[in-house]
Short mmCIF file of C-alpha atoms and ligand atoms in Angstrom, two decimals:
data_model
loop_
_atom_site.label_atom_id
_atom_site.label_comp_id
_atom_site.label_asym_id
_atom_site.label_seq_id
_atom_site.Cartn_x
_atom_site.Cartn_y
_atom_site.Cartn_z
CA MET A 1 -74.88 10.31 44.43
CA SER A 2 -72.40 7.70 44.18
CA ILE A 3 -73.56 4.35 42.81
CA VAL A 4 -72.05 2.66 45.74
CA LYS A 5 -74.66 0.86 47.69
CA THR A 6 -73.37 0.67 51.15
CA GLY A 7 -73.26 -2.86 52.25
CA LYS A 8 -74.25 -4.48 48.97
CA THR A 9 -71.48 -3.27 46.71
CA GLY A 10 -68.06 -5.16 46.25
CA ILE A 11 -65.21 -4.01 44.39
CA LEU A 12 -63.47 -6.68 42.04
CA LEU A 13 -59.75 -6.20 41.10
CA LEU A 14 -59.22 -8.06 37.75
CA GLY A 15 -55.90 -8.83 36.54
CA PHE A 16 -53.84 -11.39 34.47
CA GLY A 17 -52.64 -13.53 37.60
CA ALA A 18 -49.29 -14.91 38.46
CA PRO A 19 -47.81 -18.06 40.04
CA ARG A 20 -47.35 -17.78 43.66
CA ASN A 21 -44.57 -20.15 43.78
CA MET A 22 -42.36 -22.44 41.37
CA ALA A 23 -45.02 -25.42 41.56
CA GLN A 24 -47.55 -22.90 40.28
CA VAL A 25 -45.56 -21.81 37.11
CA GLY A 26 -46.52 -24.75 34.91
CA PRO A 27 -50.12 -24.51 35.65
CA PHE A 28 -49.99 -20.96 34.94
CA ILE A 29 -48.37 -21.27 31.73
CA THR A 30 -50.53 -24.02 30.73
CA HIS A 31 -53.70 -21.67 31.47
CA ILE A 32 -52.24 -18.79 29.34
CA PHE A 33 -51.95 -21.28 26.53
CA ARG A 34 -55.56 -22.23 27.09
CA GLY A 35 -55.18 -25.57 28.36
CA LYS A 36 -53.15 -26.69 25.38
CA ASN A 37 -49.76 -27.90 26.33
CA PRO A 38 -46.91 -25.21 26.30
CA PRO A 39 -43.81 -26.51 24.87
CA GLY A 40 -41.33 -27.88 27.89
CA GLN A 41 -38.91 -25.40 26.72
CA VAL A 42 -41.12 -22.36 27.43
CA ILE A 43 -42.06 -23.84 30.96
CA LEU A 44 -38.39 -24.39 31.65
CA GLU A 45 -37.78 -20.41 30.36
CA MET A 46 -40.53 -19.12 32.40
CA LYS A 47 -39.48 -21.24 35.61
CA ALA A 48 -35.69 -19.62 35.23
CA ARG A 49 -37.15 -16.31 35.27
CA TYR A 50 -39.23 -16.50 38.26
CA GLN A 51 -36.26 -18.33 39.93
CA ALA A 52 -34.13 -15.32 38.78
CA ILE A 53 -36.57 -12.80 40.75
CA GLY A 54 -36.61 -15.05 43.77
CA GLY A 55 -38.62 -17.96 42.98
CA SER A 56 -42.11 -16.57 42.90
CA SER A 57 -44.19 -13.44 41.51
CA PRO A 58 -44.60 -10.71 43.91
CA TYR A 59 -47.54 -9.66 41.80
CA LEU A 60 -50.34 -11.17 43.84
CA ALA A 61 -48.86 -9.90 47.00
CA ALA A 62 -48.65 -6.38 45.26
CA THR A 63 -52.39 -6.73 44.09
CA ILE A 64 -53.61 -7.80 47.57
CA THR A 65 -52.01 -4.77 49.25
CA GLN A 66 -53.50 -2.58 46.35
CA GLY A 67 -56.74 -3.76 47.48
CA LYS A 68 -56.38 -3.45 51.18
CA LYS A 69 -55.32 0.24 50.61
CA LEU A 70 -58.47 0.79 48.01
CA GLU A 71 -60.58 -0.41 50.77
CA GLU A 72 -59.11 2.09 53.41
CA SER A 73 -59.14 4.88 51.14
CA LEU A 74 -62.85 4.31 50.37
CA ARG A 75 -63.56 3.92 54.18
CA LYS A 76 -61.93 7.35 54.78
CA LEU A 77 -64.16 8.74 52.21
CA GLY A 78 -67.48 7.42 54.14
CA GLN A 79 -67.97 4.04 51.95
CA HIS A 80 -67.48 0.84 52.99
CA ALA A 81 -67.01 -1.50 49.94
CA PRO A 82 -65.19 -4.76 50.44
CA VAL A 83 -62.31 -5.39 47.85
CA TYR A 84 -61.90 -8.64 46.24
CA LEU A 85 -59.31 -9.87 43.72
CA GLY A 86 -60.20 -12.06 40.30
CA MET A 87 -57.52 -13.19 37.96
CA LEU A 88 -57.83 -14.56 34.93
CA HIS A 89 -54.90 -17.33 34.66
CA SER A 90 -54.30 -18.02 38.15
CA GLU A 91 -55.85 -18.26 41.97
CA PRO A 92 -58.05 -16.40 42.82
CA PHE A 93 -59.90 -17.20 39.47
CA ILE A 94 -62.57 -14.56 38.52
CA ALA A 95 -65.55 -17.10 38.77
CA ASP A 96 -64.55 -18.16 42.22
CA THR A 97 -64.52 -14.86 43.37
CA VAL A 98 -67.79 -13.80 41.78
CA ASP A 99 -69.36 -16.76 43.60
CA GLN A 100 -67.53 -15.66 46.90
CA MET A 101 -68.86 -12.14 46.46
CA VAL A 102 -72.65 -13.53 45.89
CA ARG A 103 -72.05 -15.94 49.02
CA ASP A 104 -71.16 -12.41 50.96
CA GLY A 105 -74.47 -10.86 49.93
CA ILE A 106 -72.99 -8.51 47.34
CA GLU A 107 -75.50 -7.32 44.77
CA GLN A 108 -73.50 -4.73 42.71
CA ILE A 109 -69.79 -5.49 41.64
CA ILE A 110 -67.73 -2.69 40.61
CA GLY A 111 -64.75 -4.34 38.26
CA ILE A 112 -61.71 -2.36 37.89
CA THR A 113 -58.70 -3.78 35.87
CA LEU A 114 -55.12 -3.40 37.35
CA ALA A 115 -53.76 -2.24 34.03
CA PRO A 116 -54.23 1.04 32.39
CA PHE A 117 -55.01 0.24 28.82
CA TYR A 118 -57.74 -1.68 27.31
CA SER A 119 -56.98 -4.71 25.27
CA LYS A 120 -59.15 -7.65 24.03
CA VAL A 121 -56.49 -10.07 25.78
CA SER A 122 -56.31 -8.20 29.05
CA THR A 123 -59.40 -6.07 30.16
CA GLY A 124 -61.62 -7.29 27.46
CA ALA A 125 -60.95 -10.97 28.44
CA TYR A 126 -61.22 -10.41 32.40
CA GLN A 127 -64.87 -8.46 31.79
CA ALA A 128 -65.88 -11.48 29.64
CA GLU A 129 -64.98 -13.85 32.17
CA THR A 130 -66.70 -11.74 34.83
CA GLU A 131 -69.87 -11.19 32.57
CA LYS A 132 -69.94 -15.29 32.21
CA ARG A 133 -70.22 -16.01 35.72
CA VAL A 134 -72.31 -12.97 36.68
CA ASN A 135 -74.87 -14.38 34.30
CA ALA A 136 -75.47 -17.14 36.61
CA TYR A 137 -76.96 -14.85 39.02
CA PRO A 138 -79.72 -12.58 37.60
CA GLN A 139 -79.60 -10.38 40.81
CA ILE A 140 -76.24 -9.09 40.34
CA LYS A 141 -75.28 -6.01 38.57
CA VAL A 142 -72.03 -5.27 37.22
CA ASP A 143 -70.34 -1.82 36.44
CA TYR A 144 -66.92 -1.15 35.20
CA LEU A 145 -64.39 1.64 36.04
CA ASP A 146 -62.75 2.25 32.65
CA HIS A 147 -60.73 4.79 30.99
CA TRP A 148 -58.59 5.92 34.06
CA HIS A 149 -55.43 6.15 31.90
CA SER A 150 -55.95 9.94 31.43
CA GLN A 151 -57.14 10.62 34.76
CA PRO A 152 -55.18 13.55 36.68
CA PHE A 153 -54.24 11.56 39.52
CA PHE A 154 -52.90 8.95 37.41
CA ILE A 155 -50.84 11.45 35.25
CA LYS A 156 -49.81 13.42 38.19
CA ALA A 157 -48.57 10.41 40.17
CA TRP A 158 -46.26 9.15 36.94
CA ALA A 159 -44.93 12.78 36.46
CA ARG A 160 -43.72 12.91 40.15
CA LYS A 161 -42.24 9.54 40.03
CA ILE A 162 -40.18 10.26 36.94
CA THR A 163 -39.04 13.91 38.00
CA GLU A 164 -37.83 11.98 41.27
CA VAL A 165 -35.89 9.57 39.16
CA LEU A 166 -34.52 12.38 36.95
CA GLN A 167 -32.99 14.13 39.67
CA ASP A 168 -30.90 11.38 40.80
CA PHE A 169 -28.97 11.42 37.29
CA PRO A 170 -25.71 13.36 37.35
CA PRO A 171 -26.30 17.03 35.80
CA GLY A 172 -25.81 17.30 32.14
CA ALA A 173 -27.71 16.49 28.90
CA GLU A 174 -31.56 15.90 28.90
CA VAL A 175 -32.20 12.16 29.82
CA PRO A 176 -34.23 10.30 27.35
CA LEU A 177 -37.41 8.87 28.73
CA ILE A 178 -38.60 5.73 27.48
CA PHE A 179 -42.18 4.77 28.39
CA THR A 180 -43.04 1.09 28.08
CA ALA A 181 -46.18 -1.03 28.01
CA HIS A 182 -46.58 -5.03 27.65
CA SER A 183 -46.44 -5.82 23.80
CA LEU A 184 -49.68 -7.20 22.01
CA PRO A 185 -50.13 -9.43 18.93
CA SER A 186 -50.84 -6.66 16.52
CA ASP A 187 -52.94 -9.26 13.93
CA PRO A 188 -55.55 -8.10 13.24
CA PRO A 189 -54.36 -4.23 14.02
CA ASP A 190 -58.03 -3.62 15.17
CA ASP A 191 -57.23 -5.58 18.43
CA ALA A 192 -54.46 -3.18 19.36
CA ALA A 193 -55.66 -0.12 18.28
CA CYS A 194 -57.48 1.12 21.57
CA TYR A 195 -54.36 0.07 23.31
CA GLU A 196 -51.94 1.95 21.52
CA LYS A 197 -54.26 4.88 21.52
CA GLN A 198 -54.52 5.09 25.36
CA PHE A 199 -50.75 4.60 25.70
CA GLN A 200 -50.01 7.27 23.63
CA GLU A 201 -52.70 9.53 25.46
CA THR A 202 -51.27 8.90 28.77
CA VAL A 203 -47.75 9.60 27.63
CA GLN A 204 -48.56 12.67 26.11
CA LEU A 205 -50.41 14.10 29.18
CA ILE A 206 -47.44 13.06 31.35
CA ILE A 207 -45.26 14.92 28.80
CA ASN A 208 -47.23 18.09 29.21
CA LYS A 209 -46.88 18.24 32.90
CA LEU A 210 -42.90 17.41 32.54
CA ALA A 211 -41.83 19.82 29.97
CA HIS A 212 -39.33 17.26 28.76
CA LYS A 213 -38.34 17.17 25.14
CA LYS A 214 -36.71 13.48 24.68
CA PHE A 215 -39.35 10.64 25.21
CA HIS A 216 -39.97 7.72 23.50
CA LEU A 217 -42.80 4.90 23.42
CA ALA A 218 -41.63 1.36 23.57
CA TYR A 219 -43.11 -2.19 23.97
CA GLN A 220 -41.77 -4.91 26.28
CA SER A 221 -42.33 -8.40 27.46
CA LYS A 222 -43.16 -9.83 23.83
CA GLY A 223 -44.80 -13.29 24.27
CA LYS A 224 -43.89 -16.47 22.52
CA ARG A 225 -46.62 -16.58 19.92
CA PRO A 226 -45.23 -16.06 16.57
CA GLY A 227 -46.50 -13.21 14.38
CA HIS A 228 -46.68 -9.50 14.64
CA TRP A 229 -46.55 -7.79 17.87
CA LEU A 230 -46.42 -3.93 18.90
CA GLY A 231 -43.21 -2.60 18.47
CA PRO A 232 -40.50 -0.86 18.67
CA GLN A 233 -39.28 -3.41 21.50
CA VAL A 234 -37.57 -1.57 23.98
CA GLU A 235 -34.28 -3.45 23.42
CA GLU A 236 -34.59 -1.85 19.58
CA MET A 237 -35.03 1.73 21.23
CA LEU A 238 -32.12 1.20 23.39
CA ASP A 239 -30.07 0.33 20.42
CA GLU A 240 -31.36 3.45 18.60
CA LEU A 241 -30.35 5.66 21.61
CA SER A 242 -26.99 4.34 21.59
CA ALA A 243 -26.54 4.98 18.06
CA GLN A 244 -27.48 8.44 18.33
CA GLY A 245 -24.90 8.69 21.16
CA GLU A 246 -27.10 8.72 24.03
CA LYS A 247 -25.32 7.72 27.37
CA GLN A 248 -28.38 7.62 29.80
CA ALA A 249 -31.99 6.67 29.65
CA LEU A 250 -34.92 6.38 32.15
CA ILE A 251 -37.53 3.53 31.69
CA ALA A 252 -41.10 4.40 33.03
CA PRO A 253 -43.20 1.38 32.70
CA VAL A 254 -46.57 3.12 32.56
CA GLY A 255 -48.48 0.12 31.16
CA PHE A 256 -48.18 -1.84 34.60
CA ILE A 257 -49.42 -0.60 37.78
CA SER A 258 -47.57 -3.12 39.87
CA ASP A 259 -43.76 -4.48 39.82
CA HIS A 260 -43.60 -8.03 39.00
CA MET A 261 -41.84 -10.40 36.44
CA GLU A 262 -42.15 -8.09 33.43
CA THR A 263 -40.71 -5.40 35.26
CA LEU A 264 -38.30 -7.08 37.75
CA TYR A 265 -37.03 -9.78 35.20
CA ASP A 266 -37.61 -8.15 31.44
CA LEU A 267 -36.24 -4.54 32.68
CA ASP A 268 -34.21 -5.19 35.59
CA ILE A 269 -32.35 -8.36 34.70
CA GLU A 270 -32.72 -9.23 30.81
CA LEU A 271 -32.36 -5.66 29.63
CA LYS A 272 -29.32 -5.09 31.55
CA LYS A 273 -27.20 -7.73 30.24
CA PRO A 274 -24.00 -5.95 28.88
CA ALA A 275 -24.63 -7.22 25.33
CA LYS A 276 -28.19 -5.46 25.12
CA LEU A 277 -27.18 -2.25 27.30
CA GLY A 278 -23.96 -0.98 25.73
CA LYS A 279 -22.76 1.93 27.38
CA ILE A 280 -26.29 3.22 28.43
CA ASP A 281 -26.72 4.02 32.02
CA LEU A 282 -30.30 2.87 32.34
CA ARG A 283 -32.65 3.39 35.26
CA ARG A 284 -36.23 2.93 35.54
CA THR A 285 -38.95 4.08 37.90
CA SER A 286 -40.93 1.59 39.92
CA ALA A 287 -44.60 0.80 39.15
CA LEU A 288 -47.16 2.88 40.95
CA ASN A 289 -47.97 -0.23 43.37
CA ASP A 290 -49.52 1.27 46.33
CA ASP A 291 -48.50 4.94 45.84
CA PRO A 292 -51.15 6.91 48.09
CA GLU A 293 -51.93 9.35 45.33
CA PHE A 294 -52.73 6.71 42.83
CA ILE A 295 -55.00 4.53 45.31
CA GLN A 296 -56.73 7.81 46.33
CA GLY A 297 -57.61 8.70 43.07
CA LEU A 298 -59.13 5.24 42.12
CA ALA A 299 -61.32 5.58 45.46
CA GLU A 300 -62.46 8.96 44.48
CA LEU A 301 -63.40 7.67 40.77
CA VAL A 302 -65.33 4.98 42.26
CA LEU A 303 -67.01 7.23 44.36
CA ALA A 304 -67.73 9.62 41.49
CA MET A 305 -69.32 6.81 39.22
CA LYS A 306 -72.91 7.32 38.23
C1 LIG B 401 -51.51 -6.99 27.90
C2 LIG B 401 -50.85 -7.74 28.70
C3 LIG B 401 -50.76 -7.74 30.24
C4 LIG B 401 -50.94 -6.05 30.92
C5 LIG B 401 -52.37 -6.26 31.68
C6 LIG B 401 -52.47 -6.52 33.10
O1 LIG B 401 -51.24 -6.56 33.68
O2 LIG B 401 -53.57 -6.95 33.42
C7 LIG B 401 -50.26 -8.68 30.85
C8 LIG B 401 -49.84 -8.86 31.97
C9 LIG B 401 -48.95 -10.03 32.63
N1 LIG B 401 -48.50 -11.04 32.04
C10 LIG B 401 -47.75 -11.82 33.02
C11 LIG B 401 -47.26 -13.18 32.31
C12 LIG B 401 -47.03 -13.92 31.42
N2 LIG B 401 -47.64 -13.22 30.03
C13 LIG B 401 -47.56 -14.17 29.04
C14 LIG B 401 -48.01 -14.12 27.60
C15 LIG B 401 -48.86 -13.20 27.20
N3 LIG B 401 -49.19 -11.92 27.90
C16 LIG B 401 -50.05 -11.20 27.13
C17 LIG B 401 -50.26 -9.91 27.23
C18 LIG B 401 -50.38 -9.06 28.63
N4 LIG B 401 -49.99 -9.55 29.90
C19 LIG B 401 -50.11 -11.73 25.90
C20 LIG B 401 -50.96 -11.35 24.40
C21 LIG B 401 -49.33 -12.91 25.75
C22 LIG B 401 -49.40 -13.94 24.92
C23 LIG B 401 -50.42 -15.04 25.36
C24 LIG B 401 -50.49 -16.07 24.06
O3 LIG B 401 -49.70 -16.19 23.21
O4 LIG B 401 -51.89 -16.25 23.96
C25 LIG B 401 -46.76 -15.34 29.60
C26 LIG B 401 -46.55 -16.57 28.64
C27 LIG B 401 -44.98 -16.73 28.20
C28 LIG B 401 -44.77 -15.77 27.02
O5 LIG B 401 -45.79 -15.95 26.06
O6 LIG B 401 -44.05 -15.07 27.06
C29 LIG B 401 -46.53 -14.93 30.85
C30 LIG B 401 -45.70 -15.98 31.79
C31 LIG B 401 -47.91 -11.31 34.13
C32 LIG B 401 -47.70 -12.21 35.46
C33 LIG B 401 -46.26 -11.68 35.84
C34 LIG B 401 -45.81 -12.41 37.15
O7 LIG B 401 -45.95 -13.37 37.26
O8 LIG B 401 -44.86 -11.73 37.84
C35 LIG B 401 -48.66 -10.41 34.02
C36 LIG B 401 -49.26 -9.26 35.24
FE1 LIG B 402 -48.18 -11.05 29.66
#
């Protein structure tokens, strides 16, 4: 039997958050800096990036679509469970959404992080924020759908996507694949250990399906905070491939499940600047976004929860 109790269960999609428009960029960055004033320079730099991708982030819209599709998939599988969004650093904030779920009569929350790899600053923080609010409501029970980074549907969807884009390259030498995930502060190293391990597992499983020899793991979108961050950075990886004489590369941003600033700016604009790119024909796959196989896989996992 599934743990979903019809009419009483709500799905809570958890994520980092993003600004919907230019006016929200400042408050969003301030929230990431935990309310401490971020240097004006950082806000200006971030505003320029959001401006460069069209003046807002598509993250929330993409996430709303994922939620609607997940609700539809669950309904097709015979379960009615409304899907809600809760964000750590922007509206709709996790605490407000939990309050709304309670007002709607939800008694059981199933939390799903909109990112595959566990870290303290992402999934850990989203779950802690959920727990904090849920503690105010003794009648509410929360379960989390975790560790879907190694599930066959996720691996298959990525292998298919990569295969499709590889076919677009001119025939010739094997194209090196660069798998990317968001970088993390790696001090203390324990904080990033689970994240790195899950990233490696996902990549290995995709590679097992592809029978591809040239592949690399790299990190992207390192933050402003000083100190050690997980590497190599994707820029360093491109330099290395260039030095080895590679003329092509394909980036698969497996650490993200939707396209937003970190893929649309950091990969599609920043990395393509000629000084960084050299002579490499660099392409990337999109993120999974509302890929039907991906959404259906998540729905089936929810129903299989015990
Ligand atoms: C692991 C991880 C994910 C993946 C998990 C998930 O997706 O759930 C993620 C997603 C995202 N990160 C995003 C944006 C930003 N992240 C920042 C800063 C940081 N991210 C970090 C980690 C992560 N971030 C960390 C450790 C910092 C430094 C914080 C500090 O120093 O305490 C900064 C501040 C500037 C800077 O420091 O660079 C921005 C603007 C957006 C929105 C994109 C859009 O708007 O389209 C999304 C989805
Ligand atoms: Fe981030």
